Coordinates of C-alpha atoms in Angstrom, one line a residue:
M285 CA 104.7 90.5 -18.9
A286 CA 105.7 86.9 -18.7
T287 CA 104.4 84.6 -16.6
L288 CA 107.1 82.1 -16.1
L289 CA 110.8 82.5 -15.3
T290 CA 112.8 80.0 -16.9
I291 CA 116.2 78.4 -15.8
D292 CA 117.2 79.7 -19.4
D293 CA 115.8 83.5 -18.8
L294 CA 117.2 83.3 -14.8
R295 CA 120.8 82.3 -16.7
R296 CA 120.6 85.4 -18.6
V297 CA 120.0 87.4 -15.6
L298 CA 122.7 86.2 -13.6
I299 CA 125.2 86.8 -16.2
E300 CA 123.5 90.6 -17.0
C301 CA 124.3 91.2 -13.3
A302 CA 127.7 89.7 -12.5
G303 CA 128.4 87.7 -15.3
E304 CA 130.3 84.6 -15.4
T305 CA 133.0 83.6 -13.0
D306 CA 136.7 81.9 -14.0
G307 CA 135.9 78.4 -14.6
T308 CA 132.0 78.1 -14.2
D309 CA 129.8 76.7 -16.8
L310 CA 126.0 78.6 -16.1
S311 CA 125.0 76.1 -19.1
G312 CA 125.5 72.9 -16.9
D313 CA 122.5 71.6 -15.2
I314 CA 123.0 74.6 -11.9
L315 CA 119.0 74.0 -10.4
D316 CA 120.4 72.5 -7.0
T317 CA 124.0 74.3 -7.1
R318 CA 124.5 76.7 -4.7
F319 CA 125.7 80.5 -5.5
E320 CA 128.5 80.3 -3.5
A321 CA 129.8 77.3 -5.6
I322 CA 129.1 79.0 -8.8
G323 CA 130.5 82.3 -7.9
Y324 CA 127.4 84.7 -7.1
D325 CA 127.8 86.3 -3.7
S326 CA 124.7 88.1 -1.9
L327 CA 125.5 91.5 -4.0
A328 CA 124.9 89.6 -7.0
L329 CA 121.7 87.9 -5.9
M330 CA 120.5 91.6 -4.6
E331 CA 121.3 92.9 -7.9
T332 CA 119.6 89.7 -9.8
A333 CA 116.5 90.1 -7.1
A334 CA 116.1 94.0 -8.3
R335 CA 116.5 93.0 -12.0
L336 CA 113.9 90.3 -11.8
E337 CA 111.6 92.5 -9.8
S338 CA 111.9 94.9 -12.8
R339 CA 111.6 92.6 -15.1
Y340 CA 109.1 90.2 -14.0
G341 CA 106.9 92.9 -12.0
V342 CA 107.1 90.8 -8.4
A343 CA 108.7 92.1 -5.4
I344 CA 111.4 90.1 -3.7
P345 CA 112.5 91.6 -0.6
D346 CA 116.3 91.8 0.2
D347 CA 115.9 89.6 3.4
V348 CA 114.0 86.7 1.3
A349 CA 116.6 86.9 -1.9
G350 CA 119.6 86.7 0.9
R351 CA 118.0 83.3 2.0
V352 CA 118.0 81.9 -1.3
D353 CA 120.3 79.2 -1.7
T354 CA 120.2 77.5 -5.1
P355 CA 118.5 78.7 -8.8
R356 CA 115.8 76.3 -8.4
E357 CA 114.9 78.3 -5.2
L358 CA 114.9 81.4 -6.5
L359 CA 112.8 79.9 -9.8
D360 CA 110.7 78.5 -7.1
L361 CA 110.3 82.0 -5.6
V362 CA 109.5 83.8 -8.4
N363 CA 107.0 81.5 -10.3
G364 CA 105.3 81.0 -7.2
A365 CA 105.3 85.4 -7.1
L366 CA 103.9 85.3 -11.0
A367 CA 101.4 82.8 -10.2
E368 CA 99.5 84.5 -7.3
A369 CA 99.6 87.8 -9.5
A370 CA 98.0 86.0 -12.3

């Protein structure tokens, strides 16, 4: 089981769940970019949360997943849950 979710891991999961939108480059510095600005809506984030739960063994309630606005917030959420579980 992974002990840390990196930005590269998150990028891969985002692309797996919703793909890359036209004109969006997920390879840049997206940590503090709002998900809406990079083309990911609440449905894409719910799918991403479900994939992260499955892959990393952490619980991400739907209401919490719906409140994260940036990749940094999602990384902090998942990595905090991983730290608590360790």
